[in-house]
Amino acid sequence: MKTNILVIGGTGKTGRRVVEQLKKKGIEPRIGSRKATPSFDWDHKDTWVDALNGIEKMYITYYPDLAVPGAKEAIESLTYLAKELGVKKMVLLSGKGETEAEACEEIVMNSGINYTIVRASWFNQNWSESFFLEPILSGEVALPMSDVLIPFVDVNDIAEVAATVLLDDSYNGEIIEVTGPELITFKDIIHIISKTSSRSLNFHDITLQQYVEGMKQMQIPDDVVWLIEYLFSHVLTNPKNQQVVNDIERVLGRKAKTFLEYAQETAKTGIWNQVSVQ
């Protein structure tokens, strides 16, 4: 069944899983990505009208993060256009404890369009599909703030929540906070990944400054370095982010996935046992 739901970032970490969730319900959403037809590109506003044409509900993820410079203006423009084109509901993926992300939330909340905000903690999948994978493959993991407690959340849980609130208007006007069911540290995580993947991983506790220098030496793009430094210095240290919230259970009627469950499933794919390409 073709429907009038748009998933922006429909090929990304949460977006593609939201698409899968909707397809399971017999819904064929429009994919908002550069390679889709019609295409959607955050950097080219001229693509937005075709992508939003005829759309009633939309799920929005902003890449790489709502905290980056330019995100607020992009969300502002998109929200204005959505209203012009008669979009009835927006579900925005936001980040817990990010001041800039909260400014983007405000734009959506004050737009006059029905909305649900899904405010997420750090993703489990950062260890298998993102910037923490390379250190795992190398066997040497050096990270700052190794004792900070984080309620890592599984992106499959986020996607199921997002698909649910997209279709169920009883969540209109709500901020749903998605976290995992426990608080864990980077040290705990390395221990779990080491055990589930039968790998010997060495953990090194370093300063944030050393971590940033390391990223620069690896020629990681400046905007990504900026974002990761921001997330470590502002988001991880925010006491509001060091809390478990039971909204996943409230929306889905089941407990959120633990990091161990995620690690056991991920280890079976063999992703952590690949040879690291230096």
PDB file of C-alpha atoms in Angstrom:
ATOM      1  CA  MET A   1       0.000   0.000   0.000  1.00  0.00           C
ATOM      2  CA  LYS A   2       1.503   3.332  -1.074  1.00  0.00           C
ATOM      3  CA  THR A   3       1.083   5.922   1.628  1.00  0.00           C
ATOM      4  CA  ASN A   4       1.748   9.551   2.292  1.00  0.00           C
ATOM      5  CA  ILE A   5       4.454   9.052   4.922  1.00  0.00           C
ATOM      6  CA  LEU A   6       7.954  10.432   4.298  1.00  0.00           C
ATOM      7  CA  VAL A   7      11.004   9.086   6.161  1.00  0.00           C
ATOM      8  CA  ILE A   8      13.816  11.646   5.935  1.00  0.00           C
ATOM      9  CA  GLY A   9      17.115   9.858   6.392  1.00  0.00           C
ATOM     10  CA  GLY A  10      15.358   6.727   5.170  1.00  0.00           C
ATOM     11  CA  THR A  11      18.631   4.940   4.447  1.00  0.00           C
ATOM     12  CA  GLY A  12      20.340   5.971   7.708  1.00  0.00           C
ATOM     13  CA  LYS A  13      20.751   4.216  11.065  1.00  0.00           C
ATOM     14  CA  THR A  14      17.267   4.851  12.446  1.00  0.00           C
ATOM     15  CA  GLY A  15      15.503   5.824   9.201  1.00  0.00           C
ATOM     16  CA  ARG A  16      15.978   2.527   7.363  1.00  0.00           C
ATOM     17  CA  ARG A  17      14.710   0.682  10.412  1.00  0.00           C
ATOM     18  CA  VAL A  18      11.663   2.966  10.607  1.00  0.00           C
ATOM     19  CA  VAL A  19      11.020   2.093   6.944  1.00  0.00           C
ATOM     20  CA  GLU A  20      11.269  -1.641   7.816  1.00  0.00           C
ATOM     21  CA  GLN A  21       8.830  -1.192  10.719  1.00  0.00           C
ATOM     22  CA  LEU A  22       6.311   0.587   8.483  1.00  0.00           C
ATOM     23  CA  LYS A  23       6.656  -2.056   5.756  1.00  0.00           C
ATOM     24  CA  LYS A  24       5.890  -4.752   8.349  1.00  0.00           C
ATOM     25  CA  LYS A  25       2.582  -2.931   8.870  1.00  0.00           C
ATOM     26  CA  GLY A  26       1.903  -2.992   5.135  1.00  0.00           C
ATOM     27  CA  ILE A  27       2.877   0.650   4.633  1.00  0.00           C
ATOM     28  CA  GLU A  28       5.204   1.689   1.799  1.00  0.00           C
ATOM     29  CA  PRO A  29       6.718   5.028   2.907  1.00  0.00           C
ATOM     30  CA  ARG A  30       8.511   7.519   0.685  1.00  0.00           C
ATOM     31  CA  ILE A  31      12.257   7.424   1.303  1.00  0.00           C
ATOM     32  CA  GLY A  32      13.852  10.814   1.912  1.00  0.00           C
ATOM     33  CA  SER A  33      17.445  10.420   0.721  1.00  0.00           C
ATOM     34  CA  ARG A  34      19.758  11.802  -1.940  1.00  0.00           C
ATOM     35  CA  LYS A  35      19.522   8.661  -4.081  1.00  0.00           C
ATOM     36  CA  ALA A  36      15.739   8.241  -3.805  1.00  0.00           C
ATOM     37  CA  THR A  37      13.231   9.378  -6.432  1.00  0.00           C
ATOM     38  CA  PRO A  38      12.173  12.086  -5.787  1.00  0.00           C
ATOM     39  CA  SER A  39      15.427  12.808  -3.987  1.00  0.00           C
ATOM     40  CA  PHE A  40      15.770  14.682  -0.695  1.00  0.00           C
ATOM     41  CA  ASP A  41      19.025  16.459   0.104  1.00  0.00           C
ATOM     42  CA  TRP A  42      19.397  18.627   3.219  1.00  0.00           C
ATOM     43  CA  ASP A  43      21.995  20.720   1.344  1.00  0.00           C
ATOM     44  CA  HIS A  44      19.731  21.414  -1.650  1.00  0.00           C
ATOM     45  CA  LYS A  45      16.420  22.985  -0.683  1.00  0.00           C
ATOM     46  CA  ASP A  46      15.199  22.741  -4.257  1.00  0.00           C
ATOM     47  CA  THR A  47      14.764  18.976  -3.675  1.00  0.00           C
ATOM     48  CA  TRP A  48      12.458  19.438  -0.700  1.00  0.00           C
ATOM     49  CA  VAL A  49       9.200  20.395  -2.418  1.00  0.00           C
ATOM     50  CA  ASP A  50       8.987  17.262  -4.571  1.00  0.00           C
ATOM     51  CA  ALA A  51       9.920  15.047  -1.623  1.00  0.00           C
ATOM     52  CA  LEU A  52       7.219  16.608   0.602  1.00  0.00           C
ATOM     53  CA  ASN A  53       4.521  16.890  -2.047  1.00  0.00           C
ATOM     54  CA  GLY A  54       1.364  15.024  -0.984  1.00  0.00           C
ATOM     55  CA  ILE A  55       2.918  13.951   2.334  1.00  0.00           C
ATOM     56  CA  GLU A  56       0.773  13.915   5.497  1.00  0.00           C
ATOM     57  CA  LYS A  57       3.208  12.542   8.080  1.00  0.00           C
ATOM     58  CA  MET A  58       6.993  12.638   8.243  1.00  0.00           C
ATOM     59  CA  TYR A  59       9.849  11.231  10.304  1.00  0.00           C
ATOM     60  CA  ILE A  60      12.862  13.552  10.424  1.00  0.00           C
ATOM     61  CA  THR A  61      16.475  12.786  11.194  1.00  0.00           C
ATOM     62  CA  TYR A  62      19.108  15.427  10.546  1.00  0.00           C
ATOM     63  CA  TYR A  63      22.574  14.216   9.548  1.00  0.00           C
ATOM     64  CA  PRO A  64      25.016  14.201  11.241  1.00  0.00           C
ATOM     65  CA  ASP A  65      23.239  15.695  14.290  1.00  0.00           C
ATOM     66  CA  LEU A  66      20.875  18.486  15.318  1.00  0.00           C
ATOM     67  CA  ALA A  67      23.732  20.007  17.335  1.00  0.00           C
ATOM     68  CA  VAL A  68      25.793  20.975  14.278  1.00  0.00           C
ATOM     69  CA  PRO A  69      25.852  24.542  12.917  1.00  0.00           C
ATOM     70  CA  GLY A  70      23.150  25.051  10.283  1.00  0.00           C
ATOM     71  CA  ALA A  71      20.804  22.364  11.642  1.00  0.00           C
ATOM     72  CA  LYS A  72      18.443  24.853  13.283  1.00  0.00           C
ATOM     73  CA  GLU A  73      18.047  26.878  10.083  1.00  0.00           C
ATOM     74  CA  ALA A  74      17.439  23.697   8.069  1.00  0.00           C
ATOM     75  CA  ILE A  75      14.753  22.462  10.504  1.00  0.00           C
ATOM     76  CA  GLU A  76      13.178  25.940  10.454  1.00  0.00           C
ATOM     77  CA  SER A  77      12.981  25.973   6.640  1.00  0.00           C
ATOM     78  CA  LEU A  78      11.711  22.390   6.457  1.00  0.00           C
ATOM     79  CA  THR A  79       9.020  23.017   9.082  1.00  0.00           C
ATOM     80  CA  TYR A  80       7.850  26.164   7.291  1.00  0.00           C
ATOM     81  CA  LEU A  81       7.625  24.257   3.999  1.00  0.00           C
ATOM     82  CA  ALA A  82       5.853  21.315   5.658  1.00  0.00           C
ATOM     83  CA  LYS A  83       3.183  23.688   6.942  1.00  0.00           C
ATOM     84  CA  GLU A  84       2.819  25.342   3.532  1.00  0.00           C
ATOM     85  CA  LEU A  85       2.361  21.951   1.866  1.00  0.00           C
ATOM     86  CA  GLY A  86      -0.206  20.725   4.399  1.00  0.00           C
ATOM     87  CA  VAL A  87       1.849  18.153   6.338  1.00  0.00           C
ATOM     88  CA  LYS A  88      -0.283  17.056   9.311  1.00  0.00           C
ATOM     89  CA  LYS A  89       2.323  15.491  11.608  1.00  0.00           C
ATOM     90  CA  MET A  90       6.078  15.550  12.225  1.00  0.00           C
ATOM     91  CA  VAL A  91       8.110  13.093  14.300  1.00  0.00           C
ATOM     92  CA  LEU A  92      11.564  14.525  15.025  1.00  0.00           C
ATOM     93  CA  LEU A  93      14.504  12.420  16.235  1.00  0.00           C
ATOM     94  CA  SER A  94      16.393  14.531  18.745  1.00  0.00           C
ATOM     95  CA  GLY A  95      19.275  14.047  21.179  1.00  0.00           C
ATOM     96  CA  LYS A  96      18.976  13.987  24.957  1.00  0.00           C
ATOM     97  CA  GLY A  97      20.637  16.895  26.721  1.00  0.00           C
ATOM     98  CA  GLU A  98      21.686  18.776  23.582  1.00  0.00           C
ATOM     99  CA  THR A  99      20.866  22.485  23.882  1.00  0.00           C
ATOM    100  CA  GLU A 100      20.998  22.973  20.100  1.00  0.00           C
ATOM    101  CA  ALA A 101      18.752  19.975  19.512  1.00  0.00           C
ATOM    102  CA  GLU A 102      16.237  21.417  21.979  1.00  0.00           C
ATOM    103  CA  ALA A 103      16.167  24.634  19.927  1.00  0.00           C
ATOM    104  CA  CYS A 104      15.216  22.496  16.894  1.00  0.00           C
ATOM    105  CA  GLU A 105      12.532  20.733  18.950  1.00  0.00           C
ATOM    106  CA  GLU A 106      11.045  24.132  19.860  1.00  0.00           C
ATOM    107  CA  ILE A 107      10.667  25.016  16.172  1.00  0.00           C
ATOM    108  CA  VAL A 108       8.674  21.837  15.510  1.00  0.00           C
ATOM    109  CA  MET A 109       6.658  22.172  18.745  1.00  0.00           C
ATOM    110  CA  ASN A 110       5.662  25.768  17.964  1.00  0.00           C
ATOM    111  CA  SER A 111       4.849  25.147  14.289  1.00  0.00           C
ATOM    112  CA  GLY A 112       1.132  24.493  14.711  1.00  0.00           C
ATOM    113  CA  ILE A 113       1.655  21.038  13.112  1.00  0.00           C
ATOM    114  CA  ASN A 114       0.971  17.928  15.209  1.00  0.00           C
ATOM    115  CA  TYR A 115       4.257  16.498  16.452  1.00  0.00           C
ATOM    116  CA  THR A 116       5.997  13.920  18.606  1.00  0.00           C
ATOM    117  CA  ILE A 117       9.611  14.408  19.662  1.00  0.00           C
ATOM    118  CA  VAL A 118      11.688  11.230  20.086  1.00  0.00           C
ATOM    119  CA  ARG A 119      14.648  12.224  22.237  1.00  0.00           C
ATOM    120  CA  ALA A 120      17.368   9.566  22.174  1.00  0.00           C
ATOM    121  CA  SER A 121      20.375   8.629  24.238  1.00  0.00           C
ATOM    122  CA  TRP A 122      23.596   7.392  22.567  1.00  0.00           C
ATOM    123  CA  PHE A 123      23.076   4.445  20.206  1.00  0.00           C
ATOM    124  CA  ASN A 124      24.316   0.875  20.806  1.00  0.00           C
ATOM    125  CA  GLN A 125      24.947   0.702  17.060  1.00  0.00           C
ATOM    126  CA  ASN A 126      27.702   3.341  17.331  1.00  0.00           C
ATOM    127  CA  TRP A 127      29.848   0.300  18.234  1.00  0.00           C
ATOM    128  CA  SER A 128      28.970  -1.686  15.104  1.00  0.00           C
ATOM    129  CA  GLU A 129      27.867   0.819  12.449  1.00  0.00           C
ATOM    130  CA  SER A 130      29.663   4.025  13.342  1.00  0.00           C
ATOM    131  CA  PHE A 131      32.727   5.746  14.752  1.00  0.00           C
ATOM    132  CA  PHE A 132      33.450   3.273  17.584  1.00  0.00           C
ATOM    133  CA  LEU A 133      33.730   0.263  15.241  1.00  0.00           C
ATOM    134  CA  GLU A 134      37.263   0.963  13.967  1.00  0.00           C
ATOM    135  CA  PRO A 135      38.886   0.923  17.458  1.00  0.00           C
ATOM    136  CA  ILE A 136      37.085  -2.356  18.254  1.00  0.00           C
ATOM    137  CA  LEU A 137      38.483  -3.920  15.061  1.00  0.00           C
ATOM    138  CA  SER A 138      41.994  -2.699  15.891  1.00  0.00           C
ATOM    139  CA  GLY A 139      41.765  -4.273  19.366  1.00  0.00           C
ATOM    140  CA  GLU A 140      42.934  -1.039  20.998  1.00  0.00           C
ATOM    141  CA  VAL A 141      40.139   1.178  22.311  1.00  0.00           C
ATOM    142  CA  ALA A 142      41.185   4.567  23.680  1.00  0.00           C
ATOM    143  CA  LEU A 143      38.367   6.735  25.004  1.00  0.00           C
ATOM    144  CA  PRO A 144      37.948   9.614  27.440  1.00  0.00           C
ATOM    145  CA  MET A 145      35.441   9.682  30.309  1.00  0.00           C
ATOM    146  CA  SER A 146      35.549   5.936  30.812  1.00  0.00           C
ATOM    147  CA  ASP A 147      33.567   6.018  34.059  1.00  0.00           C
ATOM    148  CA  VAL A 148      30.626   8.163  32.918  1.00  0.00           C
ATOM    149  CA  LEU A 149      27.334   6.253  33.170  1.00  0.00           C
ATOM    150  CA  ILE A 150      25.368   6.201  29.888  1.00  0.00           C
ATOM    151  CA  PRO A 151      21.938   4.658  29.162  1.00  0.00           C
ATOM    152  CA  PHE A 152      22.918   3.403  25.672  1.00  0.00           C
ATOM    153  CA  VAL A 153      19.797   2.697  23.574  1.00  0.00           C
ATOM    154  CA  ASP A 154      19.251   0.259  20.714  1.00  0.00           C
ATOM    155  CA  VAL A 155      18.310   1.823  17.371  1.00  0.00           C
ATOM    156  CA  ASN A 156      15.838  -0.984  16.683  1.00  0.00           C
ATOM    157  CA  ASP A 157      13.942   0.134  19.781  1.00  0.00           C
ATOM    158  CA  ILE A 158      14.118   3.768  18.626  1.00  0.00           C
ATOM    159  CA  ALA A 159      12.758   2.829  15.189  1.00  0.00           C
ATOM    160  CA  GLU A 160       9.896   0.798  16.633  1.00  0.00           C
ATOM    161  CA  VAL A 161       8.950   3.698  18.912  1.00  0.00           C
ATOM    162  CA  ALA A 162       9.207   6.189  16.022  1.00  0.00           C
ATOM    163  CA  ALA A 163       7.013   4.067  13.716  1.00  0.00           C
ATOM    164  CA  THR A 164       4.480   3.607  16.517  1.00  0.00           C
ATOM    165  CA  VAL A 165       4.164   7.314  17.391  1.00  0.00           C
ATOM    166  CA  LEU A 166       4.092   8.232  13.691  1.00  0.00           C
ATOM    167  CA  LEU A 167       0.926   6.181  13.226  1.00  0.00           C
ATOM    168  CA  ASP A 168      -0.691   6.671  16.644  1.00  0.00           C
ATOM    169  CA  ASP A 169      -2.012  10.188  17.232  1.00  0.00           C
ATOM    170  CA  SER A 170      -2.457   9.575  20.958  1.00  0.00           C
ATOM    171  CA  TYR A 171       1.251  10.489  21.276  1.00  0.00           C
ATOM    172  CA  ASN A 172       0.771  13.889  19.604  1.00  0.00           C
ATOM    173  CA  GLY A 173       2.318  16.740  21.581  1.00  0.00           C
ATOM    174  CA  GLU A 174       4.578  14.428  23.593  1.00  0.00           C
ATOM    175  CA  ILE A 175       8.325  14.208  24.102  1.00  0.00           C
ATOM    176  CA  ILE A 176       9.263  10.534  24.237  1.00  0.00           C
ATOM    177  CA  GLU A 177      12.669   9.886  25.826  1.00  0.00           C
ATOM    178  CA  VAL A 178      14.310   6.711  24.561  1.00  0.00           C
ATOM    179  CA  THR A 179      17.098   5.169  26.652  1.00  0.00           C
ATOM    180  CA  GLY A 180      18.324   1.676  27.322  1.00  0.00           C
ATOM    181  CA  PRO A 181      17.220  -0.081  30.522  1.00  0.00           C
ATOM    182  CA  GLU A 182      20.541   0.372  32.379  1.00  0.00           C
ATOM    183  CA  LEU A 183      23.438   2.760  32.926  1.00  0.00           C
ATOM    184  CA  ILE A 184      26.784   1.464  31.673  1.00  0.00           C
ATOM    185  CA  THR A 185      30.298   2.836  31.176  1.00  0.00           C
ATOM    186  CA  PHE A 186      32.658   2.580  28.216  1.00  0.00           C
ATOM    187  CA  LYS A 187      34.718   0.113  30.278  1.00  0.00           C
ATOM    188  CA  ASP A 188      31.636  -2.103  30.780  1.00  0.00           C
ATOM    189  CA  ILE A 189      30.932  -1.962  27.049  1.00  0.00           C
ATOM    190  CA  ILE A 190      34.430  -3.028  26.014  1.00  0.00           C
ATOM    191  CA  HIS A 191      34.236  -5.908  28.492  1.00  0.00           C
ATOM    192  CA  ILE A 192      30.860  -7.038  27.035  1.00  0.00           C
ATOM    193  CA  ILE A 193      32.014  -6.756  23.404  1.00  0.00           C
ATOM    194  CA  SER A 194      35.239  -8.581  24.237  1.00  0.00           C
ATOM    195  CA  LYS A 195      33.294 -11.416  25.858  1.00  0.00           C
ATOM    196  CA  THR A 196      30.554 -11.776  23.229  1.00  0.00           C
ATOM    197  CA  SER A 197      32.962 -11.583  20.272  1.00  0.00           C
ATOM    198  CA  SER A 198      35.712 -13.694  21.943  1.00  0.00           C
ATOM    199  CA  ARG A 199      38.178 -10.889  21.216  1.00  0.00           C
ATOM    200  CA  SER A 200      40.974  -9.581  23.358  1.00  0.00           C
ATOM    201  CA  LEU A 201      40.352  -5.826  23.554  1.00  0.00           C
ATOM    202  CA  ASN A 202      42.625  -3.400  25.374  1.00  0.00           C
ATOM    203  CA  PHE A 203      40.985  -0.346  26.898  1.00  0.00           C
ATOM    204  CA  HIS A 204      42.957   2.888  27.382  1.00  0.00           C
ATOM    205  CA  ASP A 205      41.546   5.771  29.397  1.00  0.00           C
ATOM    206  CA  ILE A 206      42.700   9.027  27.776  1.00  0.00           C
ATOM    207  CA  THR A 207      41.836  12.726  28.041  1.00  0.00           C
ATOM    208  CA  LEU A 208      39.339  14.366  25.709  1.00  0.00           C
ATOM    209  CA  GLN A 209      42.172  16.493  24.308  1.00  0.00           C
ATOM    210  CA  GLN A 210      44.163  13.350  23.413  1.00  0.00           C
ATOM    211  CA  TYR A 211      41.083  11.851  21.797  1.00  0.00           C
ATOM    212  CA  VAL A 212      40.479  14.950  19.670  1.00  0.00           C
ATOM    213  CA  GLU A 213      44.153  15.048  18.614  1.00  0.00           C
ATOM    214  CA  GLY A 214      43.927  11.363  17.654  1.00  0.00           C
ATOM    215  CA  MET A 215      40.897  12.010  15.463  1.00  0.00           C
ATOM    216  CA  LYS A 216      42.668  14.899  13.734  1.00  0.00           C
ATOM    217  CA  GLN A 217      45.718  12.695  13.058  1.00  0.00           C
ATOM    218  CA  MET A 218      43.391  10.121  11.485  1.00  0.00           C
ATOM    219  CA  GLN A 219      42.183  12.959   9.196  1.00  0.00           C
ATOM    220  CA  ILE A 220      38.592  12.622  10.343  1.00  0.00           C
ATOM    221  CA  PRO A 221      36.647  15.578   8.852  1.00  0.00           C
ATOM    222  CA  ASP A 222      36.639  18.725  11.015  1.00  0.00           C
ATOM    223  CA  ASP A 223      32.850  18.853  11.382  1.00  0.00           C
ATOM    224  CA  VAL A 224      32.812  15.256  12.675  1.00  0.00           C
ATOM    225  CA  VAL A 225      35.665  15.997  15.111  1.00  0.00           C
ATOM    226  CA  TRP A 226      33.765  19.071  16.312  1.00  0.00           C
ATOM    227  CA  LEU A 227      30.577  17.042  16.799  1.00  0.00           C
ATOM    228  CA  ILE A 228      32.243  14.202  18.715  1.00  0.00           C
ATOM    229  CA  GLU A 229      34.102  16.664  20.955  1.00  0.00           C
ATOM    230  CA  TYR A 230      30.804  18.468  21.599  1.00  0.00           C
ATOM    231  CA  LEU A 231      28.991  15.208  22.420  1.00  0.00           C
ATOM    232  CA  PHE A 232      31.723  14.155  24.856  1.00  0.00           C
ATOM    233  CA  SER A 233      32.147  17.529  26.550  1.00  0.00           C
ATOM    234  CA  HIS A 234      28.499  18.680  26.720  1.00  0.00           C
ATOM    235  CA  VAL A 235      26.208  15.702  26.341  1.00  0.00           C
ATOM    236  CA  LEU A 236      27.901  12.877  28.227  1.00  0.00           C
ATOM    237  CA  THR A 237      28.569  15.089  31.218  1.00  0.00           C
ATOM    238  CA  ASN A 238      24.969  16.335  31.443  1.00  0.00           C
ATOM    239  CA  PRO A 239      23.372  14.756  34.570  1.00  0.00           C
ATOM    240  CA  LYS A 240      20.014  14.647  32.727  1.00  0.00           C
ATOM    241  CA  ASN A 241      21.575  12.149  30.346  1.00  0.00           C
ATOM    242  CA  GLN A 242      22.662   9.816  33.106  1.00  0.00           C
ATOM    243  CA  GLN A 243      19.130   8.603  33.795  1.00  0.00           C
ATOM    244  CA  VAL A 244      17.127   5.629  32.607  1.00  0.00           C
ATOM    245  CA  VAL A 245      13.681   6.573  31.269  1.00  0.00           C
ATOM    246  CA  ASN A 246      11.003   3.906  30.731  1.00  0.00           C
ATOM    247  CA  ASP A 247       9.276   5.464  27.715  1.00  0.00           C
ATOM    248  CA  ILE A 248      10.214   2.524  25.432  1.00  0.00           C
ATOM    249  CA  GLU A 249       8.347   0.189  27.754  1.00  0.00           C
ATOM    250  CA  ARG A 250       5.422   2.629  27.920  1.00  0.00           C
ATOM    251  CA  VAL A 251       5.095   2.875  24.130  1.00  0.00           C
ATOM    252  CA  LEU A 252       5.970  -0.688  23.106  1.00  0.00           C
ATOM    253  CA  GLY A 253       4.673  -2.618  26.121  1.00  0.00           C
ATOM    254  CA  ARG A 254       8.018  -4.399  26.525  1.00  0.00           C
ATOM    255  CA  LYS A 255      11.381  -3.707  28.076  1.00  0.00           C
ATOM    256  CA  ALA A 256      14.103  -1.862  26.154  1.00  0.00           C
ATOM    257  CA  LYS A 257      16.939  -4.020  24.821  1.00  0.00           C
ATOM    258  CA  THR A 258      20.009  -4.290  27.060  1.00  0.00           C
ATOM    259  CA  PHE A 259      23.513  -3.679  25.736  1.00  0.00           C
ATOM    260  CA  LEU A 260      24.336  -7.345  26.366  1.00  0.00           C
ATOM    261  CA  GLU A 261      21.388  -8.462  24.189  1.00  0.00           C
ATOM    262  CA  TYR A 262      22.530  -6.104  21.427  1.00  0.00           C
ATOM    263  CA  ALA A 263      26.144  -7.355  21.738  1.00  0.00           C
ATOM    264  CA  GLN A 264      25.117 -11.017  21.612  1.00  0.00           C
ATOM    265  CA  GLU A 265      23.051 -10.430  18.441  1.00  0.00           C
ATOM    266  CA  THR A 266      25.761  -8.281  16.825  1.00  0.00           C
ATOM    267  CA  ALA A 267      28.571 -10.720  17.639  1.00  0.00           C
ATOM    268  CA  LYS A 268      26.720 -13.406  15.637  1.00  0.00           C
ATOM    269  CA  THR A 269      27.031 -11.260  12.482  1.00  0.00           C
ATOM    270  CA  GLY A 270      30.830 -11.449  12.722  1.00  0.00           C
ATOM    271  CA  ILE A 271      31.241  -7.692  12.317  1.00  0.00           C
ATOM    272  CA  TRP A 272      33.597  -7.466  15.313  1.00  0.00           C
ATOM    273  CA  ASN A 273      35.752 -10.327  14.028  1.00  0.00           C
ATOM    274  CA  GLN A 274      36.720  -8.750  10.715  1.00  0.00           C
ATOM    275  CA  VAL A 275      40.335  -7.871  10.032  1.00  0.00           C
ATOM    276  CA  SER A 276      40.893  -4.170  10.640  1.00  0.00           C
ATOM    277  CA  VAL A 277      41.899  -2.314   7.477  1.00  0.00           C
ATOM    278  CA  GLN A 278      44.433   0.328   8.465  1.00  0.00           C
TER     279      GLN A 278
END
